[in-house]
Amino acid sequence: MVSKWKKMKLALSLNLCNYLPRTLEEEPPSLALNSAETLSDAALLSPLNWPMTPTPSSYRRRLSRSSSKSSKQTCSICLNKMKEGCGHAIFTAECSHMFHFHCIASNVKHGNQVCPVCRAKWKEIPIQKPSLDLPYYPFDRCNNDAAISLFRCLPPSQRAITQGHPEPATFDDDERLEEQIVFDGETEVLKKENRDYVRMMDMKVYPEVSAVPQSKSCENFDVLVHLKAVTGDQISQYRRAPIDLVTVLDISGSMGGTKLALLKRAMGFVIQNLGSSDRLSVIAFSSTARRLFPLTRMSDAGRQLALQAVNSLVANGGTNIVDGLRKGAKVMEDRLERNSVASIILLSDGRDTYTTNHPDPSYKDALAQCIGGLLSVAVQELRVEIEGVSPNVRLSSIKAGSYSSLVTGDGHSGLVDLGDLYADEERDFLVSINIPVEEDGHTPLLKLRCLYINPLTKEITTLESHVLQIRRPEYVAEEKVVPIEVVRQRNRFLAAEAMAQARTLAEHGDLEAAVKAIENFRLVLAETVAAKSCDRFCVALDSELKEMQGRMRSSHMYEASGRAYILSGLSSHSWQRATARGNSRDSSSFVQAYQTPSMAEMLRRSQAMFLVSPSHHRLIQPLLSFASQPKPR
């Protein structure tokens, strides 16, 4: 009996998908499939019909017949409805599948003479003559034959990243930003009348202890600085900052089959969840890189263009990641207009150290979590300035993880650059200071000032703290307990150091010593006040460290997932930002430690879109269709 995976691979080569088995051992479905369960390759990115698992080739003929009904209602190329008498010519092929005439004519213009739905070879093909009365579309994109056909239309031997039109020398053809007349009015209100109400972040400062005896001096006295961006609800009352997004997609030969299908689904999810003010450009690379389309607003027409472009991608050639990233950066550098937030995302199966290198549906969830953050930026270019108040108070160091920090030579001041914060996101860092002997009843320590750009008003905003001071009695009756917030951050920094040490040992082949290094820190962690009080942060951190130990038990496990898991953990703790680490075996692990509500919501949408009905073994459609779903603000 042919194995299920061989059937899956064979079906993927035909681009036919309709069934999601819950287990690898599950038998294939019966041939009595209804049209709602059959999907075409051309409709791969339709949000209601994204496939999860391919159908064996023996079902091909039955799929062609059963999908004909739905194909008569929707054009499988542009995914729009087909209605007679609405100014659109309809083409019916020999195999009975129907398409908009201009869509299928564009599809066959470059020599593709097979049905996009059933792959039947046609004897009679549609040909569209040039028209002098074509409607005008901005940038000549919506009816651009090269943009619509892209790579599907090219012969297999020529399926490198090429289009009918050469790329411009300068990528200054980005679509103009959406006019924001209403928003500008709101912005004026924010600037003049309600400045305090829309403050984008809060700041708190915690000293290691609240009192130190007058006769005692302290070295490396820790002060915790805690920053938190406003909630997503406060931002949505006005309008979130629009983004410019460039995705750099690997379509090399190694991305064929399941990987390419996962990439298309992930990109379809991104396209669906961008708003009309957001702009997207896609770079595809294999042996060379090519821009599929300029930065384009994700209006209805923009989404259609993006879906067609991504759906037409074919895996072939080598892996020139550098060329892809260089071209993505050029799109950002050359754009004429700029949205408040900009980001480049790379999706590739090249040699990776932060994830496992196997087809995994969780990649889509990782991208969804990333997009959830980008669509909720609350603070940009955050900088914290620290100033010693008392003449004899000196800053000795700043512990800020991977963020840039500086202490001046005289120790009187310092600064930390924390970059952008998403809504509800938090940042913590420790400032170590030296405190002298003091005869007065209190010692002023520090004063802090935050400077950041408000993405809603595009103004530089300043937030200042009160002067932090501690009491200086002659005697302290009992030893003060260090606040749990300070202990928590100390543990985080020490854990990151233990992870880095273990990773170095593992890379040198000494896995036993690597496991021991983590075990030693776990013993230290267990003796802290946070652990003894069952602090949630501490419990999750210990669980994560235990998971890392389990992934370093053998060289095979370390190569397969251990290295990726440790590096992802280091990144998460150093930047204090959520990372996706795939199939963690422990539900209490630290994977969601820095996840914001916006990230969690986008992750929920991603997972809900691909749920399986236990009784019917088919995809559950999202609650809202692509056409009826409200546009993200």
mmCIF file of C-alpha atoms in Angstrom, residues 102-114 125-128 144-159 162-164:
data_model
loop_
_atom_site.group_PDB
_atom_site.id
_atom_site.type_symbol
_atom_site.label_atom_id
_atom_site.label_comp_id
_atom_site.label_asym_id
_atom_site.label_seq_id
_atom_site.Cartn_x
_atom_site.Cartn_y
_atom_site.Cartn_z
ATOM 1 C CA HIS A 102 -9.323 38.976 -19.332
ATOM 2 C CA CYS A 103 -7.980 36.847 -16.455
ATOM 3 C CA ILE A 104 -7.592 33.641 -18.447
ATOM 4 C CA ALA A 105 -6.315 35.507 -21.514
ATOM 5 C CA SER A 106 -3.590 36.984 -19.362
ATOM 6 C CA ASN A 107 -2.886 33.535 -17.925
ATOM 7 C CA VAL A 108 -2.259 31.953 -21.340
ATOM 8 C CA LYS A 109 -0.460 34.915 -22.871
ATOM 9 C CA HIS A 110 2.934 33.488 -21.920
ATOM 10 C CA GLY A 111 2.229 29.958 -23.111
ATOM 11 C CA ASN A 112 0.337 28.340 -20.233
ATOM 12 C CA GLN A 113 -2.328 26.279 -22.042
ATOM 13 C CA VAL A 114 -3.686 24.146 -19.216
ATOM 14 C CA ILE A 125 -7.276 28.942 -26.023
ATOM 15 C CA PRO A 126 -8.485 32.540 -25.480
ATOM 16 C CA ILE A 127 -6.487 35.368 -27.013
ATOM 17 C CA GLN A 128 -7.088 39.004 -26.099
ATOM 18 C CA ASN A 144 -0.961 44.420 -15.551
ATOM 19 C CA ASP A 145 -0.612 41.162 -17.497
ATOM 20 C CA ALA A 146 2.838 40.489 -16.102
ATOM 21 C CA ALA A 147 1.689 41.106 -12.548
ATOM 22 C CA ILE A 148 -1.357 38.849 -12.919
ATOM 23 C CA SER A 149 0.373 35.961 -14.620
ATOM 24 C CA LEU A 150 3.743 36.263 -12.860
ATOM 25 C CA PHE A 151 5.498 32.922 -12.685
ATOM 26 C CA ARG A 152 2.664 30.453 -13.282
ATOM 27 C CA CYS A 153 2.506 31.489 -16.928
ATOM 28 C CA LEU A 154 6.169 30.827 -17.729
ATOM 29 C CA PRO A 155 7.358 27.472 -19.100
ATOM 30 C CA PRO A 156 8.936 25.258 -16.425
ATOM 31 C CA SER A 157 12.396 25.729 -17.887
ATOM 32 C CA GLN A 158 12.119 29.491 -17.493
ATOM 33 C CA ARG A 159 10.468 29.742 -14.092
ATOM 34 C CA THR A 162 11.277 37.211 -14.313
ATOM 35 C CA GLN A 163 8.443 39.371 -15.508
ATOM 36 C CA GLY A 164 7.413 40.972 -18.718
#
